[in-house]
Amino acid sequence: MKNLVVLSGAGVSAESGIATFRDAGGLWEGHDVMEVASPEGYATHPALVLDFYNKRRAQLLEVKPNEAHFCIAELERSYRVQVITQNVDDLHERAGSTNVIHLHGELKKARSSKNENEIQECPGDINLGDLSKDGSQLRPHIVWFGEEVPAMDQAIQIVSKADVLLIVGTSMQVYPAAGLKDFAPSTTPIYFVDPAPSMESYGNLTVIKEKAGKGIPMVVDLLSFNNKNNSSIL
């Protein structure tokens, strides 16, 4: 089975009703992004930041995976699939994807404010006074702007071995995640699904100007067609 790597972003979860970072002039659910997604914002008003993520965590109980999530999970029938997502929700897992790396953390986990490797499950709220095992305040297990992306090296290794690369629901303009596609082998076919793509088709890159739910099935059809053609040639 070939290695199919999926790089997914907020556009995939948006179809389930989860707001994206960049909507409404850079606001996220009415807040300036840097106010709720930076170490400085957390240091200035920790209670507000904790409440913000408590509400995002509660929202996960109200939404479900959409067609895009299920279609990606279904690809595991034909490929060794590794999902590398910028999303902090668990919708890929709930749809059935079994190999998921969260570049920017996970809403349903919490971690120590002092040690980024001290991580625990977090099914409910985090409040001021809730402590990690090391005695520090628990904070959301989210990679904020200005923080290191711990899973980046692992993601690079995975992309470097991709036989097929599918990019969906992300503008590919936020680094370091945007640079991942450059680590794919030069012969690897890349499919980029986005309703407002930041690039055009060229060489081994195929751009599909659609939302995730419609575009991913189109990629599946293309992959099936290409595989049949290759089999006929052989």
PDB file of C-alpha atoms in Angstrom:
ATOM      1  CA  MET A   1       0.000   0.000   0.000  1.00  0.00           C
ATOM      2  CA  LYS A   2       1.214   3.493  -0.838  1.00  0.00           C
ATOM      3  CA  ASN A   3       1.790   6.200   1.755  1.00  0.00           C
ATOM      4  CA  LEU A   4      -0.871   8.908   1.472  1.00  0.00           C
ATOM      5  CA  VAL A   5      -0.265  11.951   3.662  1.00  0.00           C
ATOM      6  CA  VAL A   6      -3.050  14.441   4.381  1.00  0.00           C
ATOM      7  CA  LEU A   7      -2.273  17.982   5.517  1.00  0.00           C
ATOM      8  CA  SER A   8      -5.537  19.385   6.856  1.00  0.00           C
ATOM      9  CA  GLY A   9      -6.545  22.774   8.163  1.00  0.00           C
ATOM     10  CA  ALA A  10      -9.472  24.758   9.510  1.00  0.00           C
ATOM     11  CA  GLY A  11     -11.439  24.544   6.272  1.00  0.00           C
ATOM     12  CA  VAL A  12     -12.111  20.859   6.918  1.00  0.00           C
ATOM     13  CA  SER A  13     -13.674  21.471  10.331  1.00  0.00           C
ATOM     14  CA  ALA A  14     -15.466  24.642   9.187  1.00  0.00           C
ATOM     15  CA  GLU A  15     -18.019  22.467   7.390  1.00  0.00           C
ATOM     16  CA  SER A  16     -18.875  20.938  10.770  1.00  0.00           C
ATOM     17  CA  GLY A  17     -19.561  24.397  12.190  1.00  0.00           C
ATOM     18  CA  ILE A  18     -16.223  25.155  13.865  1.00  0.00           C
ATOM     19  CA  ALA A  19     -15.038  28.707  13.254  1.00  0.00           C
ATOM     20  CA  THR A  20     -11.698  29.316  11.544  1.00  0.00           C
ATOM     21  CA  PHE A  21      -8.982  31.619  12.879  1.00  0.00           C
ATOM     22  CA  ARG A  22      -9.012  34.030   9.980  1.00  0.00           C
ATOM     23  CA  ASP A  23     -12.716  34.763   9.623  1.00  0.00           C
ATOM     24  CA  ALA A  24     -14.155  38.212  10.280  1.00  0.00           C
ATOM     25  CA  GLY A  25     -10.983  40.215   9.848  1.00  0.00           C
ATOM     26  CA  GLY A  26      -8.740  37.966  11.906  1.00  0.00           C
ATOM     27  CA  LEU A  27     -11.122  37.586  14.827  1.00  0.00           C
ATOM     28  CA  TRP A  28     -11.786  34.182  16.341  1.00  0.00           C
ATOM     29  CA  GLU A  29     -15.228  33.946  17.940  1.00  0.00           C
ATOM     30  CA  GLY A  30     -15.167  37.712  18.559  1.00  0.00           C
ATOM     31  CA  HIS A  31     -11.653  37.836  20.039  1.00  0.00           C
ATOM     32  CA  ASP A  32      -8.427  39.151  18.603  1.00  0.00           C
ATOM     33  CA  VAL A  33      -6.414  36.020  17.829  1.00  0.00           C
ATOM     34  CA  MET A  34      -3.357  37.208  19.729  1.00  0.00           C
ATOM     35  CA  GLU A  35      -5.485  37.814  22.815  1.00  0.00           C
ATOM     36  CA  VAL A  36      -6.463  34.159  23.076  1.00  0.00           C
ATOM     37  CA  ALA A  37      -3.706  32.365  21.178  1.00  0.00           C
ATOM     38  CA  SER A  38      -0.409  33.729  22.444  1.00  0.00           C
ATOM     39  CA  PRO A  39       1.686  33.321  25.621  1.00  0.00           C
ATOM     40  CA  GLU A  40       1.409  37.079  26.140  1.00  0.00           C
ATOM     41  CA  GLY A  41      -2.384  36.958  26.026  1.00  0.00           C
ATOM     42  CA  TYR A  42      -2.435  34.080  28.511  1.00  0.00           C
ATOM     43  CA  ALA A  43      -0.043  35.880  30.869  1.00  0.00           C
ATOM     44  CA  THR A  44      -2.154  39.049  30.748  1.00  0.00           C
ATOM     45  CA  HIS A  45      -5.592  37.520  31.291  1.00  0.00           C
ATOM     46  CA  PRO A  46      -5.368  33.766  32.010  1.00  0.00           C
ATOM     47  CA  ALA A  47      -8.982  33.427  33.165  1.00  0.00           C
ATOM     48  CA  LEU A  48     -10.291  34.814  29.866  1.00  0.00           C
ATOM     49  CA  VAL A  49      -8.059  32.466  27.857  1.00  0.00           C
ATOM     50  CA  LEU A  50      -9.056  29.420  29.909  1.00  0.00           C
ATOM     51  CA  ASP A  51     -12.732  30.315  29.490  1.00  0.00           C
ATOM     52  CA  PHE A  52     -12.267  30.784  25.753  1.00  0.00           C
ATOM     53  CA  TYR A  53     -10.883  27.264  25.324  1.00  0.00           C
ATOM     54  CA  ASN A  54     -13.431  25.809  27.740  1.00  0.00           C
ATOM     55  CA  LYS A  55     -16.116  27.093  25.376  1.00  0.00           C
ATOM     56  CA  ARG A  56     -14.311  25.703  22.320  1.00  0.00           C
ATOM     57  CA  ARG A  57     -14.014  22.326  24.101  1.00  0.00           C
ATOM     58  CA  ALA A  58     -17.717  22.348  24.935  1.00  0.00           C
ATOM     59  CA  GLN A  59     -18.500  23.162  21.316  1.00  0.00           C
ATOM     60  CA  LEU A  60     -16.880  19.898  20.258  1.00  0.00           C
ATOM     61  CA  LEU A  61     -19.739  18.042  21.947  1.00  0.00           C
ATOM     62  CA  GLU A  62     -22.200  19.838  19.659  1.00  0.00           C
ATOM     63  CA  VAL A  63     -20.537  19.160  16.303  1.00  0.00           C
ATOM     64  CA  LYS A  64     -19.920  16.044  14.265  1.00  0.00           C
ATOM     65  CA  PRO A  65     -17.438  14.973  11.603  1.00  0.00           C
ATOM     66  CA  ASN A  66     -18.501  15.922   8.087  1.00  0.00           C
ATOM     67  CA  GLU A  67     -18.167  14.257   4.687  1.00  0.00           C
ATOM     68  CA  ALA A  68     -14.554  15.416   4.337  1.00  0.00           C
ATOM     69  CA  HIS A  69     -13.502  13.750   7.596  1.00  0.00           C
ATOM     70  CA  PHE A  70     -15.239  10.491   6.676  1.00  0.00           C
ATOM     71  CA  CYS A  71     -13.799  10.504   3.178  1.00  0.00           C
ATOM     72  CA  ILE A  72     -10.256  10.914   4.545  1.00  0.00           C
ATOM     73  CA  ALA A  73     -10.833   8.056   6.998  1.00  0.00           C
ATOM     74  CA  GLU A  74     -12.163   5.875   4.180  1.00  0.00           C
ATOM     75  CA  LEU A  75      -8.872   6.278   2.312  1.00  0.00           C
ATOM     76  CA  GLU A  76      -7.315   3.899   4.857  1.00  0.00           C
ATOM     77  CA  ARG A  77      -8.956   1.061   2.922  1.00  0.00           C
ATOM     78  CA  SER A  78      -6.599   1.668   0.006  1.00  0.00           C
ATOM     79  CA  TYR A  79      -3.592   3.522   1.461  1.00  0.00           C
ATOM     80  CA  ARG A  80      -1.395   3.832   4.508  1.00  0.00           C
ATOM     81  CA  VAL A  81      -2.829   7.183   5.574  1.00  0.00           C
ATOM     82  CA  GLN A  82      -1.193   9.652   7.933  1.00  0.00           C
ATOM     83  CA  VAL A  83      -3.150  12.796   8.773  1.00  0.00           C
ATOM     84  CA  ILE A  84      -1.139  15.839   9.813  1.00  0.00           C
ATOM     85  CA  THR A  85      -3.634  18.442  10.962  1.00  0.00           C
ATOM     86  CA  GLN A  86      -3.434  22.028  12.093  1.00  0.00           C
ATOM     87  CA  ASN A  87      -6.824  21.556  13.757  1.00  0.00           C
ATOM     88  CA  VAL A  88      -7.135  21.134  17.519  1.00  0.00           C
ATOM     89  CA  ASP A  89     -10.461  19.254  17.429  1.00  0.00           C
ATOM     90  CA  ASP A  90     -10.877  15.465  17.394  1.00  0.00           C
ATOM     91  CA  LEU A  91     -13.119  15.204  14.328  1.00  0.00           C
ATOM     92  CA  HIS A  92     -10.613  13.225  12.254  1.00  0.00           C
ATOM     93  CA  GLU A  93     -10.414  10.606  14.992  1.00  0.00           C
ATOM     94  CA  ARG A  94     -14.169  10.508  15.454  1.00  0.00           C
ATOM     95  CA  ALA A  95     -14.590   9.917  11.732  1.00  0.00           C
ATOM     96  CA  GLY A  96     -12.315   6.881  11.951  1.00  0.00           C
ATOM     97  CA  SER A  97      -8.823   8.099  11.029  1.00  0.00           C
ATOM     98  CA  THR A  98      -6.341   6.045  13.036  1.00  0.00           C
ATOM     99  CA  ASN A  99      -3.062   7.931  12.467  1.00  0.00           C
ATOM    100  CA  VAL A 100      -3.411  11.621  13.302  1.00  0.00           C
ATOM    101  CA  ILE A 101      -0.751  14.134  14.328  1.00  0.00           C
ATOM    102  CA  HIS A 102      -1.962  17.468  15.739  1.00  0.00           C
ATOM    103  CA  LEU A 103       0.626  20.116  14.904  1.00  0.00           C
ATOM    104  CA  HIS A 104      -1.060  22.793  17.014  1.00  0.00           C
ATOM    105  CA  GLY A 105      -2.185  20.709  19.973  1.00  0.00           C
ATOM    106  CA  GLU A 106      -5.502  19.249  21.073  1.00  0.00           C
ATOM    107  CA  LEU A 107      -8.463  20.852  22.781  1.00  0.00           C
ATOM    108  CA  LYS A 108      -9.237  17.708  24.756  1.00  0.00           C
ATOM    109  CA  LYS A 109      -5.836  17.698  26.417  1.00  0.00           C
ATOM    110  CA  ALA A 110      -4.233  19.980  29.022  1.00  0.00           C
ATOM    111  CA  ARG A 111      -0.629  20.518  29.961  1.00  0.00           C
ATOM    112  CA  SER A 112       1.615  22.047  32.573  1.00  0.00           C
ATOM    113  CA  SER A 113       2.343  25.760  32.275  1.00  0.00           C
ATOM    114  CA  LYS A 114       6.004  24.971  33.015  1.00  0.00           C
ATOM    115  CA  ASN A 115       6.628  21.754  31.082  1.00  0.00           C
ATOM    116  CA  GLU A 116       5.186  21.281  27.590  1.00  0.00           C
ATOM    117  CA  ASN A 117       5.749  17.516  27.858  1.00  0.00           C
ATOM    118  CA  GLU A 118       3.562  17.171  30.980  1.00  0.00           C
ATOM    119  CA  ILE A 119       0.278  16.435  29.170  1.00  0.00           C
ATOM    120  CA  GLN A 120      -2.979  14.905  30.387  1.00  0.00           C
ATOM    121  CA  GLU A 121      -6.468  14.203  29.121  1.00  0.00           C
ATOM    122  CA  CYS A 122      -8.939  17.043  29.547  1.00  0.00           C
ATOM    123  CA  PRO A 123     -12.577  16.126  28.870  1.00  0.00           C
ATOM    124  CA  GLY A 124     -14.002  19.162  30.724  1.00  0.00           C
ATOM    125  CA  ASP A 125     -13.128  22.688  31.815  1.00  0.00           C
ATOM    126  CA  ILE A 126      -9.782  24.030  32.996  1.00  0.00           C
ATOM    127  CA  ASN A 127     -10.099  26.617  35.757  1.00  0.00           C
ATOM    128  CA  LEU A 128      -7.668  28.823  37.608  1.00  0.00           C
ATOM    129  CA  GLY A 129      -6.290  26.730  40.460  1.00  0.00           C
ATOM    130  CA  ASP A 130      -6.354  23.453  38.506  1.00  0.00           C
ATOM    131  CA  LEU A 131      -2.814  22.144  38.780  1.00  0.00           C
ATOM    132  CA  SER A 132      -0.597  19.806  36.794  1.00  0.00           C
ATOM    133  CA  LYS A 133       1.348  17.010  38.499  1.00  0.00           C
ATOM    134  CA  ASP A 134       4.326  19.363  38.775  1.00  0.00           C
ATOM    135  CA  GLY A 135       2.258  21.868  40.748  1.00  0.00           C
ATOM    136  CA  SER A 136       1.895  24.467  37.996  1.00  0.00           C
ATOM    137  CA  GLN A 137      -1.343  25.849  36.580  1.00  0.00           C
ATOM    138  CA  LEU A 138      -2.882  23.665  33.896  1.00  0.00           C
ATOM    139  CA  ARG A 139      -3.253  25.340  30.516  1.00  0.00           C
ATOM    140  CA  PRO A 140      -4.756  24.213  27.212  1.00  0.00           C
ATOM    141  CA  HIS A 141      -2.542  21.844  25.217  1.00  0.00           C
ATOM    142  CA  ILE A 142      -2.476  24.319  22.341  1.00  0.00           C
ATOM    143  CA  VAL A 143       0.532  25.593  20.412  1.00  0.00           C
ATOM    144  CA  TRP A 144       0.102  29.356  20.492  1.00  0.00           C
ATOM    145  CA  PHE A 145       1.651  31.910  18.175  1.00  0.00           C
ATOM    146  CA  GLY A 146       5.305  32.348  19.053  1.00  0.00           C
ATOM    147  CA  GLU A 147       5.656  28.834  20.521  1.00  0.00           C
ATOM    148  CA  GLU A 148       7.609  25.889  19.116  1.00  0.00           C
ATOM    149  CA  VAL A 149       5.728  23.216  17.161  1.00  0.00           C
ATOM    150  CA  PRO A 150       6.926  20.001  18.874  1.00  0.00           C
ATOM    151  CA  ALA A 151       5.542  17.627  16.233  1.00  0.00           C
ATOM    152  CA  MET A 152       7.179  19.443  13.302  1.00  0.00           C
ATOM    153  CA  ASP A 153      10.176  17.127  12.950  1.00  0.00           C
ATOM    154  CA  GLN A 154       7.927  14.061  12.953  1.00  0.00           C
ATOM    155  CA  ALA A 155       5.657  15.680  10.362  1.00  0.00           C
ATOM    156  CA  ILE A 156       8.628  16.433   8.099  1.00  0.00           C
ATOM    157  CA  GLN A 157       9.744  12.794   8.241  1.00  0.00           C
ATOM    158  CA  ILE A 158       6.251  11.602   7.312  1.00  0.00           C
ATOM    159  CA  VAL A 159       5.880  14.014   4.376  1.00  0.00           C
ATOM    160  CA  SER A 160       9.344  13.078   3.090  1.00  0.00           C
ATOM    161  CA  LYS A 161       8.081   9.516   2.554  1.00  0.00           C
ATOM    162  CA  ALA A 162       4.732  10.431   0.968  1.00  0.00           C
ATOM    163  CA  ASP A 163       3.719   8.669  -2.254  1.00  0.00           C
ATOM    164  CA  VAL A 164       0.694  10.968  -2.480  1.00  0.00           C
ATOM    165  CA  LEU A 165       0.162  14.297  -0.681  1.00  0.00           C
ATOM    166  CA  LEU A 166      -3.310  15.754  -0.125  1.00  0.00           C
ATOM    167  CA  ILE A 167      -3.579  19.322   1.186  1.00  0.00           C
ATOM    168  CA  VAL A 168      -7.058  20.373   2.232  1.00  0.00           C
ATOM    169  CA  GLY A 169      -8.728  23.193   4.139  1.00  0.00           C
ATOM    170  CA  THR A 170      -5.584  25.243   4.680  1.00  0.00           C
ATOM    171  CA  SER A 171      -4.298  28.371   2.955  1.00  0.00           C
ATOM    172  CA  MET A 172      -0.712  27.062   3.147  1.00  0.00           C
ATOM    173  CA  GLN A 173       0.353  30.557   4.190  1.00  0.00           C
ATOM    174  CA  VAL A 174       0.915  30.021   7.936  1.00  0.00           C
ATOM    175  CA  TYR A 175       4.386  28.779   8.808  1.00  0.00           C
ATOM    176  CA  PRO A 176       5.963  26.472   9.737  1.00  0.00           C
ATOM    177  CA  ALA A 177       3.108  24.184   8.615  1.00  0.00           C
ATOM    178  CA  ALA A 178       2.980  25.820   5.171  1.00  0.00           C
ATOM    179  CA  GLY A 179       6.508  24.646   4.452  1.00  0.00           C
ATOM    180  CA  LEU A 180       5.717  20.971   4.905  1.00  0.00           C
ATOM    181  CA  LYS A 181       4.790  20.352   1.272  1.00  0.00           C
ATOM    182  CA  ASP A 182       8.332  21.285   0.258  1.00  0.00           C
ATOM    183  CA  PHE A 183       9.629  18.144   1.990  1.00  0.00           C
ATOM    184  CA  ALA A 184       7.644  15.801  -0.266  1.00  0.00           C
ATOM    185  CA  PRO A 185       9.678  13.891  -2.860  1.00  0.00           C
ATOM    186  CA  SER A 186       9.862  15.741  -6.199  1.00  0.00           C
ATOM    187  CA  THR A 187       7.909  12.985  -7.959  1.00  0.00           C
ATOM    188  CA  THR A 188       5.063  12.860  -5.419  1.00  0.00           C
ATOM    189  CA  PRO A 189       1.682  13.955  -6.819  1.00  0.00           C
ATOM    190  CA  ILE A 190       0.187  16.741  -4.708  1.00  0.00           C
ATOM    191  CA  TYR A 191      -3.521  17.551  -4.591  1.00  0.00           C
ATOM    192  CA  PHE A 192      -4.532  20.907  -3.112  1.00  0.00           C
ATOM    193  CA  VAL A 193      -8.235  21.333  -2.254  1.00  0.00           C
ATOM    194  CA  ASP A 194      -9.376  24.837  -1.303  1.00  0.00           C
ATOM    195  CA  PRO A 195     -12.237  27.131  -2.413  1.00  0.00           C
ATOM    196  CA  ALA A 196      -9.820  30.073  -2.659  1.00  0.00           C
ATOM    197  CA  PRO A 197      -6.455  28.451  -3.411  1.00  0.00           C
ATOM    198  CA  SER A 198      -3.235  30.411  -2.931  1.00  0.00           C
ATOM    199  CA  MET A 199      -1.555  28.594  -5.831  1.00  0.00           C
ATOM    200  CA  GLU A 200      -2.341  27.193  -9.267  1.00  0.00           C
ATOM    201  CA  SER A 201      -1.837  23.771 -10.810  1.00  0.00           C
ATOM    202  CA  TYR A 202       1.612  23.060 -12.187  1.00  0.00           C
ATOM    203  CA  GLY A 203       3.805  20.002 -12.715  1.00  0.00           C
ATOM    204  CA  ASN A 204       2.805  17.394 -10.146  1.00  0.00           C
ATOM    205  CA  LEU A 205       0.494  19.817  -8.265  1.00  0.00           C
ATOM    206  CA  THR A 206      -3.238  19.576  -8.981  1.00  0.00           C
ATOM    207  CA  VAL A 207      -5.419  22.345  -7.536  1.00  0.00           C
ATOM    208  CA  ILE A 208      -9.112  21.665  -6.953  1.00  0.00           C
ATOM    209  CA  LYS A 209     -11.068  24.849  -6.285  1.00  0.00           C
ATOM    210  CA  GLU A 210     -13.737  23.400  -3.999  1.00  0.00           C
ATOM    211  CA  LYS A 211     -14.605  23.113  -0.324  1.00  0.00           C
ATOM    212  CA  ALA A 212     -13.298  20.028   1.432  1.00  0.00           C
ATOM    213  CA  GLY A 213     -16.548  18.046   1.400  1.00  0.00           C
ATOM    214  CA  LYS A 214     -16.834  18.266  -2.388  1.00  0.00           C
ATOM    215  CA  GLY A 215     -13.157  18.418  -3.311  1.00  0.00           C
ATOM    216  CA  ILE A 216     -11.862  15.360  -1.451  1.00  0.00           C
ATOM    217  CA  PRO A 217     -14.222  12.918  -3.248  1.00  0.00           C
ATOM    218  CA  MET A 218     -12.943  14.459  -6.494  1.00  0.00           C
ATOM    219  CA  VAL A 219      -9.378  13.633  -5.408  1.00  0.00           C
ATOM    220  CA  VAL A 220     -10.440  10.070  -4.588  1.00  0.00           C
ATOM    221  CA  ASP A 221     -11.865   9.732  -8.107  1.00  0.00           C
ATOM    222  CA  LEU A 222      -8.635  11.091  -9.616  1.00  0.00           C
ATOM    223  CA  LEU A 223      -6.537   8.680  -7.566  1.00  0.00           C
ATOM    224  CA  SER A 224      -8.732   5.751  -8.603  1.00  0.00           C
ATOM    225  CA  PHE A 225      -8.530   6.789 -12.261  1.00  0.00           C
ATOM    226  CA  ASN A 226      -4.746   7.192 -12.143  1.00  0.00           C
ATOM    227  CA  ASN A 227      -4.286   3.857 -10.385  1.00  0.00           C
ATOM    228  CA  LYS A 228      -6.371   2.059 -13.011  1.00  0.00           C
ATOM    229  CA  ASN A 229      -4.423   3.711 -15.822  1.00  0.00           C
ATOM    230  CA  ASN A 230      -1.098   2.775 -14.250  1.00  0.00           C
ATOM    231  CA  SER A 231      -2.283  -0.817 -13.811  1.00  0.00           C
ATOM    232  CA  SER A 232      -3.295  -0.961 -17.471  1.00  0.00           C
ATOM    233  CA  ILE A 233       0.108   0.313 -18.569  1.00  0.00           C
ATOM    234  CA  LEU A 234       1.847  -2.298 -16.440  1.00  0.00           C
TER     235      LEU A 234
END
